[in-house]
């Protein structure tokens, strides 16, 4: 068969290229541009090569933020994933008013804007006027998230669990709903225990959505900014200064555009790398298990 | 192994059933004899699966009791009933190997590993799965998965009964034949009570000692394949069993005469005072095509040659009559009449067989 060559077809991809250029390539290149230059004002820039990258990679302050970030993300995943599965398993399965109500209630936190979530918990936890803070204080607990680092961490973790466990629940619930009744019936016939049903039927069928849930929760929690910024502002001290908060302090607080740009790029690459690893593992394990 | 008794059993999927029509399974009394092979035959939606799920305890009946031997198990859970059931579509545990799948029901009962191993190998031999024991179940095709499901149903020796819910739907025809033969052989060796649900008459008739025919939630006849063929108790059985099914003709019956349209047919027996909707049933196998003007006149619409016999599709005053002829039989121009084999002619009132 003879193929016709028509170079005009390239024009067909032009709108897409323009869109991608404006949405991703140009902004990213601006950051790359900043990351390799320095300025003393007057819009005069000069080349510094990889100096900023070296500085960021060696920076103790960034290391500390990264360690805090990793600990935070691990805690979040360790709580939200099992809790989400547990709640999904206990959701009503038959469709009806009660199920709809449960789903709406579960989904509510997801619909609240992030800074509003932060504000809610910021007020909720205050010991003078907040319901939670005031009650804990009255009950004799020495709770004050503005002064105690542990209290601040606990508050932010509970807030995130409240805000995002729903996502894991909804994804797992969708996975569970797709299991045909025959599987549960077969398990009853085979006298499988509750644990066996979970281990051999529910977990394998949920695997796909669960990996997506873990990936989303990893990325989102690794990039968390708004809620802790509203609640603690990264404090007390630097106790809750996660990567994003540190980055914004550097970029806008100190106006160190060069290092902040280098920081951004490293941050972006770290997330990209870990997500890629997740994705590869997901696809691989799917292949390894057959299909 | 057990005798299973259904006593005044009925089931409705509605919360507050009022009329008889609200019941998916209408009041039923039946004893499944210990060690017999039954087929439960009927069209889709006639209540077969409902009945099966009630026996295995997956469904609680609205009314009545289920007894295993003399023990009432109506309130008992599936797991306590020690029963095996194979479903229409394959159910395998994806993350397990074939071996682990087959061993699963035994492991859940904490049986000795040595016994489990020998039993699994035995079943694997029966279902011809010995060389795939180490494969992950997820990698298998649908029909192999179904064989594994079947194997899981057979692996326990002490079950009260084995229930099959159209288990061969996804299996290809030649394998179907093989598995059905194996199931039959297995039944003879093990002596389990087996109930086999199907809508395929060939499957039912080859598998079972006794066939239970259901229609619209009612058991219309229980009998050997021969009884179902020769003496259908209900027009539905006549129509459902056989291919094509029984000819059912509207008729008036007076004494030993059946009047179809304005033609009289002499019957073997006399009938008295028949009320309701009267019909005459005759299998196409027992209708003869003749050239005798004293017989019932018909119009032949078409002749289908299906290989080893011919089906003549005909009508008499708008009523369909099918005739099965031997392959070599010729049909001459004058053969426009039919006569019925008197001994095989049945009379039905309101769809139920009348005994003379």
Coordinates of C-alpha atoms in Angstrom, one line a residue:
Chain A
X1 CA 0.0 0.0 0.0
X2 CA 1.2 3.4 -0.8
X3 CA 1.3 5.9 2.0
X4 CA 0.4 9.5 1.1
X5 CA 2.7 12.0 2.7
X6 CA 1.0 15.2 3.9
X7 CA 3.1 17.5 6.0
X8 CA 0.2 19.8 6.6
X9 CA -1.1 17.3 9.1
X10 CA 1.4 18.8 11.6
X11 CA -0.9 21.8 11.8
X12 CA -3.4 19.5 13.4
X13 CA -1.3 19.1 16.5
X14 CA -0.5 22.8 16.7
X15 CA -3.4 23.8 19.0
X16 CA -2.3 21.0 21.4
X17 CA 1.3 22.2 21.3
X18 CA 0.2 25.8 22.0
X19 CA -1.9 24.7 24.9
X20 CA 0.8 22.5 26.5
X21 CA 3.4 25.3 25.9
X22 CA 1.3 27.8 27.9
X23 CA 0.1 25.4 30.6
X24 CA 3.4 23.5 31.3
X25 CA 6.5 24.2 29.2
X26 CA 6.7 28.0 29.4
X27 CA 6.0 28.2 33.2
X28 CA 8.5 25.4 33.9
X29 CA 11.1 27.0 31.7
X30 CA 10.7 30.3 33.6
X31 CA 11.5 28.4 36.8
X32 CA 14.5 26.7 35.1
X33 CA 15.6 30.2 34.0
X34 CA 15.6 31.5 37.5
X35 CA 17.3 28.4 38.9
X36 CA 20.5 29.0 37.0
X37 CA 20.8 32.8 37.4
X38 CA 21.3 35.3 40.2
X39 CA 20.2 38.9 40.3
X40 CA 21.0 42.0 42.4
X41 CA 17.9 43.8 41.3
X42 CA 17.3 46.1 38.3
X43 CA 16.3 43.1 36.3
X44 CA 19.9 42.3 35.8
X45 CA 20.6 38.6 35.8
X46 CA 23.9 36.7 35.5
X47 CA 24.7 33.0 35.1
X48 CA 25.6 30.9 38.2
X49 CA 25.3 27.4 36.7
X50 CA 24.3 24.7 39.2
X51 CA 25.3 26.7 42.3
X52 CA 21.8 27.1 43.6
X53 CA 21.1 23.3 43.2
X54 CA 24.3 22.6 45.1
X55 CA 23.3 25.0 47.8
X56 CA 19.7 23.5 48.2
X57 CA 21.0 19.9 48.2
X58 CA 23.4 20.8 51.0
X59 CA 21.0 23.0 52.9
X60 CA 20.2 21.7 56.4
X61 CA 17.0 23.6 56.5
X62 CA 15.8 21.8 53.3
X63 CA 16.9 18.5 54.7
X64 CA 14.9 19.1 57.9
X65 CA 11.8 20.0 55.9
X66 CA 12.3 16.9 53.7
X67 CA 12.6 14.6 56.8
X68 CA 9.5 16.2 58.3
X69 CA 7.7 15.8 55.0
X70 CA 8.5 12.1 54.7
X71 CA 7.5 11.4 58.3
X72 CA 4.3 13.3 57.8
X73 CA 3.4 11.5 54.5
X74 CA 4.2 8.1 56.0
X75 CA 2.0 8.8 59.0
X76 CA -0.8 10.0 56.8
X77 CA -0.6 6.9 54.6
X78 CA -0.3 4.6 57.6
X79 CA -3.5 6.0 59.1
X80 CA -5.7 6.9 56.1
X81 CA -5.2 3.7 54.0
X82 CA -6.2 1.1 56.7
X83 CA -8.8 3.4 58.1
X84 CA -10.3 4.1 54.6
X85 CA -10.4 0.3 53.9
X86 CA -12.0 -0.3 57.3
X87 CA -14.7 2.3 56.7
X88 CA -15.4 1.1 53.2
X89 CA -15.8 -2.4 54.4
X90 CA -18.4 -1.3 56.9
X91 CA -20.3 0.9 54.5
X92 CA -23.8 -0.3 53.6
X93 CA -23.7 -2.2 50.3
X94 CA -27.4 -2.2 49.2
X95 CA -28.5 0.8 47.4
X96 CA -31.1 2.8 49.3
X97 CA -31.6 6.1 51.1
X98 CA -29.3 5.1 53.9
X99 CA -26.5 4.3 51.6
X100 CA -26.9 7.5 49.7
X101 CA -26.8 9.4 53.0
X102 CA -23.7 7.7 54.1
X103 CA -22.0 8.4 50.8
X104 CA -22.9 12.1 50.9
X105 CA -21.7 12.4 54.5
X106 CA -18.4 10.6 53.6
X107 CA -17.9 12.8 50.6
X108 CA -18.6 16.1 52.4
X109 CA -15.0 16.9 53.7
X110 CA -13.8 16.5 50.1
X111 CA -16.0 19.3 48.9
X112 CA -14.7 21.9 51.4
X113 CA -12.0 24.3 50.1
X114 CA -8.6 23.6 51.6
X115 CA -8.1 26.9 53.3
X116 CA -11.6 26.6 54.8
X117 CA -10.6 23.2 56.2
X118 CA -7.5 24.9 57.7
X119 CA -9.6 27.7 59.1
X120 CA -12.2 25.3 60.6
X121 CA -9.5 23.3 62.4
X122 CA -7.5 26.5 63.4
X123 CA -10.6 27.7 65.2
X124 CA -11.7 24.2 66.4
X125 CA -8.4 23.7 68.1
X126 CA -8.1 27.1 69.8
X127 CA -8.1 26.8 73.6
X128 CA -10.0 30.1 74.1
X129 CA -12.9 29.7 71.7
X130 CA -12.4 26.4 69.8
X131 CA -14.7 23.5 70.8
X132 CA -11.9 20.9 70.7
X133 CA -9.2 23.1 72.3
X134 CA -11.4 24.5 75.0
X135 CA -12.8 21.0 76.0
X136 CA -9.4 19.4 76.1
X137 CA -8.1 22.3 78.2
X138 CA -11.1 22.1 80.6
X139 CA -10.6 18.3 80.9
X140 CA -7.1 19.0 82.1
X141 CA -5.0 18.2 79.0
X142 CA -2.1 20.5 78.4
X143 CA -3.1 21.1 74.8
X144 CA -1.9 24.1 72.8
X145 CA -1.1 23.6 69.1
X146 CA 0.4 27.1 68.8
X147 CA 3.1 26.4 71.4
X148 CA 3.6 22.6 71.5
X149 CA 5.2 20.9 68.5
X150 CA 3.6 17.5 69.2
X151 CA 0.1 19.1 69.6
X152 CA 0.6 20.9 66.3
X153 CA 1.5 17.7 64.6
X154 CA -1.4 15.8 66.1
X155 CA -3.8 18.6 65.1
X156 CA -2.6 18.7 61.5
X157 CA -2.6 14.9 61.2
X158 CA -6.1 14.6 62.5
X159 CA -7.2 17.4 60.2
X160 CA -5.7 15.6 57.2
X161 CA -7.3 12.3 58.2
X162 CA -10.6 14.1 58.5
X163 CA -10.2 15.8 55.2
X164 CA -8.8 13.0 53.0
X165 CA -9.7 9.5 54.4
X166 CA -13.0 10.0 52.5
X167 CA -11.1 9.7 49.2
X168 CA -9.7 6.4 50.2
X169 CA -13.1 5.2 51.4
X170 CA -14.9 6.2 48.2
X171 CA -12.3 4.5 46.0
X172 CA -12.3 1.3 48.1
X173 CA -16.0 1.4 48.2
X174 CA -16.2 1.5 44.4
X175 CA -13.7 -1.4 44.3
X176 CA -15.8 -3.4 46.8
X177 CA -19.1 -2.7 44.9
X178 CA -17.6 -4.2 41.8
X179 CA -17.2 -7.7 43.4
X180 CA -19.9 -10.0 42.2
X181 CA -22.1 -11.6 44.8
X182 CA -21.1 -15.0 43.7
X183 CA -17.7 -14.5 45.3
X184 CA -19.2 -14.0 48.7
X185 CA -21.5 -16.9 48.2
X186 CA -18.7 -19.1 47.2
X187 CA -16.7 -18.1 50.2
X188 CA -19.7 -19.0 52.4
X189 CA -19.9 -22.4 50.7
X190 CA -16.2 -22.9 51.3
X191 CA -16.5 -21.9 55.0
X192 CA -14.0 -19.1 54.6
X193 CA -13.4 -16.9 57.7
X194 CA -14.0 -13.2 57.6
X195 CA -10.3 -12.6 57.4
X196 CA -10.0 -15.0 54.5
X197 CA -12.8 -13.2 52.6
X198 CA -10.9 -9.9 53.1
X199 CA -7.5 -11.4 52.2
X200 CA -8.5 -13.5 49.2
X201 CA -11.5 -11.8 47.8
X202 CA -11.8 -8.2 48.8
X203 CA -8.2 -7.1 48.9
X204 CA -7.3 -8.6 45.5
X205 CA -10.4 -7.0 43.9
X206 CA -9.6 -3.6 45.6
X207 CA -5.9 -3.7 44.6
X208 CA -6.3 -1.5 41.6
X209 CA -8.2 1.3 43.2
X210 CA -6.2 1.0 46.4
X211 CA -3.0 1.7 44.5
X212 CA -4.6 4.7 42.9
X213 CA -5.7 5.9 46.4
X214 CA -2.2 5.4 47.8
X215 CA -0.7 7.3 44.8
X216 CA -3.1 10.2 45.2
X217 CA -2.7 10.4 48.9
X218 CA 1.1 10.2 48.6
X219 CA 1.2 13.0 46.0
X220 CA -1.3 15.3 47.8
X221 CA 0.2 14.8 51.3
X222 CA 3.7 15.3 49.9
X223 CA 2.6 18.6 48.5
X224 CA 0.5 19.7 51.5
X225 CA 0.6 23.5 51.9
X226 CA -2.7 25.3 52.6
X227 CA -4.1 23.6 55.7
X228 CA -0.9 23.6 57.9
X229 CA -0.1 27.1 56.6
X230 CA -3.5 28.3 57.9
X231 CA -3.5 26.3 61.1
X232 CA 0.1 26.7 62.3
X233 CA 1.9 28.7 59.7
X234 CA 4.7 26.2 59.8
X235 CA 5.2 26.6 63.5
X236 CA 5.7 26.5 66.4
X237 CA 9.3 27.3 65.3
X238 CA 9.8 25.2 62.2
X239 CA 8.0 22.1 63.7
X240 CA 5.4 21.9 60.9
X241 CA 7.3 23.5 58.1
X242 CA 6.9 21.0 55.4
X243 CA 8.5 21.3 52.0
X244 CA 5.9 23.5 50.4
X245 CA 5.7 25.9 53.3
X246 CA 9.5 26.1 53.4
X247 CA 9.6 26.7 49.6
X248 CA 7.1 29.5 49.8
X249 CA 9.0 31.1 52.7
X250 CA 12.1 31.0 50.6
X251 CA 10.5 32.3 47.4
X252 CA 8.1 34.9 48.7
X253 CA 9.2 35.5 52.3
X254 CA 12.9 36.0 51.6
X255 CA 12.6 36.6 47.8
X256 CA 15.4 34.2 47.1
X257 CA 14.2 33.4 43.6
X258 CA 17.2 31.4 42.5
X259 CA 17.5 29.0 45.3
X260 CA 13.6 28.7 45.4
X261 CA 13.6 27.9 41.7
X262 CA 16.2 25.2 42.2
X263 CA 14.3 23.9 45.3
X264 CA 11.1 23.8 43.1
X265 CA 12.7 21.7 40.4
X266 CA 14.2 19.3 42.9
X267 CA 10.9 19.0 44.7
X268 CA 9.1 18.4 41.4
X269 CA 11.6 15.7 40.4
X270 CA 11.3 13.9 43.7
X271 CA 7.5 13.7 43.4
X272 CA 7.8 12.7 39.7
X273 CA 10.3 10.0 40.6
X274 CA 8.3 8.5 43.5
X275 CA 5.1 8.6 41.5
X276 CA 6.9 6.9 38.6
X277 CA 8.1 4.2 40.9
X278 CA 4.6 3.7 42.2
X279 CA 3.1 3.6 38.8
X280 CA 5.7 1.1 37.6
X281 CA 5.1 -1.2 40.6
X282 CA 1.4 -1.0 39.9
X283 CA 1.7 -1.9 36.3
X284 CA 4.3 -4.6 37.0
X285 CA 2.3 -6.3 39.7
X286 CA -0.7 -6.3 37.5
X287 CA 1.3 -8.0 34.8
X288 CA 2.9 -10.3 37.2
X289 CA -0.4 -11.5 38.5
X290 CA -1.5 -12.4 35.0
X291 CA -4.3 -10.9 32.9
Chain B
X1 CA -24.7 -37.1 52.7
X2 CA -28.3 -36.4 53.4
X3 CA -31.9 -36.6 52.4
X4 CA -33.2 -33.1 51.8
X5 CA -36.8 -32.4 52.6
X6 CA -38.5 -29.2 51.6
X7 CA -41.6 -28.7 53.6
X8 CA -44.2 -26.0 52.6
X9 CA -41.4 -24.0 51.1
X10 CA -42.2 -20.7 49.4
X11 CA -40.1 -17.6 48.6
X12 CA -40.9 -14.1 47.6
X13 CA -38.4 -11.3 47.0
X14 CA -41.0 -8.8 48.1
X15 CA -41.3 -7.7 51.7
X16 CA -45.0 -8.3 52.1
X17 CA -46.1 -10.8 49.5
X18 CA -49.9 -10.8 49.1
X19 CA -51.0 -12.8 46.1
X20 CA -49.6 -16.1 44.8
X21 CA -48.1 -14.1 41.9
X22 CA -45.8 -12.2 44.3
X23 CA -43.9 -15.5 45.0
X24 CA -40.9 -16.3 42.9
X25 CA -41.1 -19.8 44.3
X26 CA -44.6 -21.1 45.1
X27 CA -45.5 -23.4 47.9
X28 CA -43.5 -26.6 47.4
X29 CA -43.2 -30.0 49.2
X30 CA -40.5 -32.2 48.0
X31 CA -38.0 -34.8 49.2
X32 CA -34.6 -35.1 47.5
X33 CA -33.6 -38.7 48.1
X34 CA -30.2 -39.3 49.6
X35 CA -27.6 -40.1 46.9
X36 CA -29.8 -39.4 43.9
X37 CA -28.8 -37.2 40.9
X38 CA -31.5 -34.6 40.1
X39 CA -31.7 -32.1 37.4
X40 CA -33.8 -29.0 38.0
X41 CA -35.0 -27.9 34.5
X42 CA -36.8 -24.8 33.5
X43 CA -36.5 -21.6 31.5
X44 CA -34.7 -18.6 32.9
X45 CA -36.5 -16.9 35.8
X46 CA -38.6 -19.8 36.8
X47 CA -37.2 -20.0 40.3
X48 CA -34.5 -22.7 39.8
X49 CA -31.7 -20.6 41.3
X50 CA -33.9 -19.4 44.1
X51 CA -34.7 -22.9 45.1
X52 CA -31.0 -23.9 44.9
X53 CA -29.9 -20.9 47.0
X54 CA -32.6 -21.8 49.6
X55 CA -31.2 -25.3 49.9
X56 CA -27.6 -24.0 50.3
X57 CA -28.7 -21.3 52.8
X58 CA -27.7 -18.3 50.7
X59 CA -31.3 -17.3 50.8
X60 CA -33.7 -17.6 53.7
X61 CA -37.1 -18.8 52.5
X62 CA -40.2 -16.6 53.2
X63 CA -42.1 -19.7 54.3
X64 CA -41.5 -23.3 55.2
X65 CA -38.6 -25.5 56.3
X66 CA -35.6 -27.1 54.8
X67 CA -34.6 -30.4 56.5
X68 CA -31.3 -32.3 56.1
X69 CA -32.2 -35.8 57.1
X70 CA -34.6 -35.1 60.0
X71 CA -32.8 -31.9 61.1
X72 CA -34.3 -28.5 60.5
X73 CA -31.6 -26.3 59.0
X74 CA -33.8 -23.4 57.8
X75 CA -32.2 -21.0 60.3
X76 CA -28.6 -22.4 59.8
X77 CA -26.0 -20.4 57.9
X78 CA -24.5 -21.7 54.7
X79 CA -21.2 -22.5 56.3
X80 CA -22.9 -24.7 58.9
X81 CA -24.8 -26.7 56.3
X82 CA -21.7 -28.4 54.8
X83 CA -22.9 -28.1 51.3
X84 CA -21.1 -27.5 48.0
X85 CA -22.3 -25.3 45.3
X86 CA -20.9 -24.4 41.9
X87 CA -22.1 -21.2 40.3
X88 CA -23.0 -20.3 36.7
X89 CA -19.9 -18.1 36.3
X90 CA -16.5 -19.1 37.5
X91 CA -15.5 -18.0 41.0
X92 CA -11.8 -18.5 41.7
X93 CA -9.6 -16.9 44.3
X94 CA -7.3 -14.8 42.0
X95 CA -4.3 -14.5 44.1
X96 CA -4.1 -18.2 44.9
X97 CA -2.7 -21.0 42.7
X98 CA -4.9 -23.7 41.3
X99 CA -3.7 -26.0 44.1
X100 CA -4.5 -23.5 46.8
X101 CA -7.9 -22.9 45.3
X102 CA -8.8 -26.6 45.4
X103 CA -7.3 -26.9 48.9
X104 CA -9.2 -23.9 50.3
X105 CA -12.4 -25.5 51.4
X106 CA -10.4 -28.3 53.1
X107 CA -8.0 -25.9 54.8
X108 CA -10.9 -23.9 56.2
X109 CA -12.0 -27.1 57.9
X110 CA -8.6 -27.7 59.4
X111 CA -8.0 -31.1 57.8
X112 CA -4.6 -32.8 57.9
X113 CA -2.1 -31.5 55.3
X114 CA -1.3 -35.0 54.1
X115 CA -5.0 -35.7 53.4
X116 CA -5.5 -32.3 51.8
X117 CA -2.6 -33.0 49.4
X118 CA -3.8 -36.4 48.3
X119 CA -7.4 -35.2 48.0
X120 CA -6.4 -32.1 45.9
X121 CA -4.4 -34.3 43.5
X122 CA -7.3 -36.7 43.2
X123 CA -9.7 -34.0 42.2
X124 CA -7.1 -32.4 39.9
X125 CA -6.9 -35.7 38.1
X126 CA -10.7 -35.8 37.8
X127 CA -11.0 -32.3 36.3
X128 CA -7.8 -32.8 34.3
X129 CA -5.9 -30.0 36.0
X130 CA -2.9 -31.8 37.3
X131 CA -0.4 -29.9 35.1
X132 CA -1.7 -26.4 36.0
X133 CA -1.7 -26.9 39.8
X134 CA 1.1 -24.4 40.4
X135 CA -0.4 -21.7 38.1
X136 CA -2.0 -18.6 39.5
X137 CA -5.8 -18.8 39.1
X138 CA -6.0 -15.4 37.6
X139 CA -4.0 -16.4 34.5
X140 CA -6.5 -19.0 33.4
X141 CA -9.2 -18.8 30.8
X142 CA -12.9 -18.7 31.8
X143 CA -13.6 -22.4 31.1
X144 CA -10.5 -23.6 33.0
X145 CA -11.5 -21.3 35.9
X146 CA -14.9 -22.9 35.8
X147 CA -13.3 -26.4 36.0
X148 CA -11.5 -25.2 39.1
X149 CA -14.7 -24.0 40.6
X150 CA -16.2 -27.3 39.8
X151 CA -13.2 -29.0 41.5
X152 CA -13.7 -26.9 44.6
X153 CA -17.2 -28.1 44.7
X154 CA -16.2 -31.7 44.6
X155 CA -13.2 -31.6 46.9
X156 CA -15.0 -32.2 50.1
X157 CA -16.0 -35.8 50.6
X158 CA -18.5 -35.4 53.4
X159 CA -20.8 -32.8 52.0
X160 CA -24.6 -33.2 52.4
X161 CA -25.2 -32.4 48.8
X162 CA -23.5 -30.8 45.8
X163 CA -25.5 -28.2 44.0
X164 CA -24.7 -27.1 40.4
X165 CA -26.2 -23.8 39.1
X166 CA -25.8 -24.1 35.3
X167 CA -22.1 -24.8 35.8
X168 CA -21.3 -25.6 32.2
X169 CA -22.6 -22.3 30.6
X170 CA -19.1 -20.9 29.9
X171 CA -17.5 -24.2 28.9
X172 CA -17.1 -25.1 25.3
X173 CA -19.3 -27.9 23.8
X174 CA -16.8 -30.7 23.6
X175 CA -15.5 -30.1 27.1
X176 CA -19.1 -29.8 28.3
X177 CA -19.8 -33.3 27.2
X178 CA -16.7 -34.6 28.8
X179 CA -17.3 -32.9 32.2
X180 CA -20.9 -34.0 32.2
X181 CA -19.9 -37.6 31.7
X182 CA -17.3 -37.2 34.5
X183 CA -19.9 -35.7 36.8
X184 CA -22.2 -38.6 36.2
X185 CA -19.4 -41.1 36.8
X186 CA -18.4 -39.2 39.9
X187 CA -21.9 -39.4 41.2
X188 CA -21.9 -43.1 40.7
X189 CA -18.6 -43.4 42.6
X190 CA -19.2 -41.0 45.5
X191 CA -22.9 -41.3 45.9
X192 CA -23.5 -37.7 46.8
X193 CA -26.9 -36.1 46.5
X194 CA -26.5 -33.9 43.5
X195 CA -28.9 -31.2 42.2
X196 CA -28.1 -29.8 38.8
X197 CA -29.8 -26.7 37.6
X198 CA -30.0 -26.1 33.9
X199 CA -32.2 -24.8 31.2
X200 CA -30.8 -27.2 28.7
X201 CA -32.9 -30.3 28.4
X202 CA -30.1 -32.5 26.9
X203 CA -28.0 -31.6 29.9
X204 CA -30.8 -32.4 32.3
X205 CA -31.8 -35.7 30.7
X206 CA -28.3 -37.0 30.4
X207 CA -27.2 -36.1 33.9
X208 CA -30.1 -37.0 36.1
X209 CA -31.9 -40.0 37.4
X210 CA -34.9 -37.7 38.0
X211 CA -35.7 -34.4 36.4
X212 CA -37.6 -31.7 38.2
X213 CA -39.3 -29.4 35.7
X214 CA -40.2 -25.9 37.0
X215 CA -42.2 -23.1 35.4
X216 CA -43.2 -19.8 36.9
X217 CA -42.1 -20.8 40.4
X218 CA -44.0 -24.1 40.4
X219 CA -42.7 -27.6 40.1
X220 CA -44.8 -29.0 37.2
X221 CA -43.4 -32.5 37.0
X222 CA -40.9 -34.7 38.7
X223 CA -40.0 -37.8 36.8
X224 CA -37.5 -39.9 34.8
X225 CA -36.5 -38.5 31.4
X226 CA -38.8 -41.2 29.9
X227 CA -41.8 -40.1 31.9
X228 CA -41.3 -36.5 30.9
X229 CA -41.2 -37.4 27.3
X230 CA -44.1 -39.9 27.2
X231 CA -46.5 -38.5 29.8
X232 CA -45.9 -34.8 30.4
X233 CA -48.0 -33.8 33.4
X234 CA -48.3 -30.3 32.1
X235 CA -48.5 -28.7 28.7
X236 CA -45.3 -26.8 29.7
X237 CA -43.4 -30.0 30.1
X238 CA -44.6 -31.2 26.8
X239 CA -43.6 -28.0 25.1
X240 CA -40.3 -27.5 26.9
X241 CA -39.0 -31.1 26.6
X242 CA -38.3 -32.3 23.1
X243 CA -37.3 -30.5 20.0
X244 CA -39.7 -29.4 18.6
X245 CA -41.9 -29.7 21.6
X246 CA -45.3 -31.4 21.9
X247 CA -48.1 -30.3 19.6
X248 CA -50.8 -28.8 21.8
X249 CA -54.1 -28.4 20.0
X250 CA -57.4 -26.9 21.2
X251 CA -59.9 -29.7 21.3
X252 CA -63.3 -30.7 22.5
X253 CA -63.5 -34.0 24.2
X254 CA -66.7 -36.0 24.4
X255 CA -66.4 -39.6 25.6
X256 CA -63.7 -41.2 23.5
X257 CA -63.8 -38.6 20.8
X258 CA -61.7 -35.5 20.5
X259 CA -63.0 -32.9 18.1
X260 CA -60.4 -30.6 16.5
X261 CA -62.1 -27.9 14.4
X262 CA -64.8 -30.0 12.7
X263 CA -62.8 -33.2 12.6
X264 CA -63.2 -36.1 15.0
X265 CA -60.4 -38.2 16.3
X266 CA -61.1 -41.5 18.2
X267 CA -59.1 -41.8 21.4
X268 CA -58.1 -45.0 23.2
X269 CA -59.9 -44.0 26.4
X270 CA -63.2 -42.3 27.3
X271 CA -63.3 -39.1 29.3
X272 CA -66.2 -37.8 31.4
X273 CA -67.3 -34.3 32.1
X274 CA -64.2 -32.4 31.3
X275 CA -64.3 -28.8 32.3
X276 CA -62.1 -25.8 31.6
X277 CA -59.6 -25.3 28.7
X278 CA -59.3 -28.6 26.8
X279 CA -56.3 -29.5 24.8
X280 CA -54.9 -32.5 23.0
X281 CA -51.2 -33.1 23.2
X282 CA -49.2 -35.3 20.8
X283 CA -45.5 -35.4 20.3
X284 CA -44.3 -34.7 16.7
X285 CA -42.6 -38.1 16.8
X286 CA -46.0 -39.8 17.1
X287 CA -47.7 -37.9 14.3
X288 CA -47.9 -39.7 11.0
X289 CA -48.3 -38.0 7.6
X290 CA -50.9 -39.9 5.5
X291 CA -52.9 -39.6 2.3
X292 CA -56.1 -40.8 3.8
X293 CA -58.9 -38.2 3.5
X294 CA -60.5 -39.5 6.7
X295 CA -57.5 -38.2 8.8
X296 CA -57.0 -34.6 10.0
X297 CA -56.4 -32.3 7.0
X298 CA -53.4 -30.0 7.2
X299 CA -51.5 -27.4 5.2
X300 CA -47.7 -28.0 5.0
X301 CA -45.8 -24.7 5.3
X302 CA -42.3 -26.0 5.1
X303 CA -40.1 -29.0 5.6
X304 CA -36.8 -28.6 7.6
X305 CA -34.2 -31.2 7.0
X306 CA -32.1 -31.4 10.2
X307 CA -29.8 -34.2 9.2
X308 CA -31.0 -37.5 10.5
X309 CA -34.7 -36.6 10.4
X310 CA -37.1 -34.1 8.9
X311 CA -39.4 -31.7 10.6
X312 CA -42.6 -30.9 8.8
X313 CA -44.1 -27.5 9.9
X314 CA -47.8 -27.6 9.2
X315 CA -51.1 -26.0 10.3
X316 CA -54.7 -27.1 10.7
X317 CA -57.1 -24.2 10.8
X318 CA -54.4 -21.9 12.2
X319 CA -53.2 -24.4 14.8
X320 CA -49.5 -25.4 14.4
X321 CA -48.7 -29.1 14.0
X322 CA -45.2 -30.3 13.8
X323 CA -44.4 -33.7 12.4
X324 CA -41.1 -35.6 12.7
X325 CA -40.4 -37.9 9.7
X326 CA -37.5 -40.2 9.1
X327 CA -34.9 -38.8 6.8
X328 CA -35.7 -41.3 4.0
X329 CA -39.5 -40.7 4.0
X330 CA -40.8 -39.1 0.9
X331 CA -43.6 -36.6 1.0
X332 CA -46.0 -37.1 -1.9
X333 CA -48.5 -34.5 -3.2
X334 CA -51.4 -36.5 -1.6
X335 CA -50.0 -36.6 1.8
X336 CA -52.0 -33.7 3.3
X337 CA -53.5 -35.5 6.3
X338 CA -52.2 -36.6 9.7
X339 CA -53.1 -39.3 12.1
X340 CA -52.1 -39.5 15.7
X341 CA -50.7 -42.5 17.6
X342 CA -53.6 -43.2 20.0
X343 CA -51.5 -44.6 22.8
X344 CA -49.4 -41.5 22.9
X345 CA -52.2 -39.0 22.7
X346 CA -52.7 -37.0 25.9
X347 CA -55.6 -34.8 27.0
X348 CA -55.1 -31.7 29.1
X349 CA -57.5 -29.6 31.0
X350 CA -56.3 -26.2 32.1
X351 CA -52.7 -27.3 31.1
X352 CA -52.7 -30.3 33.4
X353 CA -52.8 -33.9 32.2
X354 CA -56.1 -35.8 32.6
X355 CA -56.0 -39.4 33.4
X356 CA -58.9 -41.3 31.8

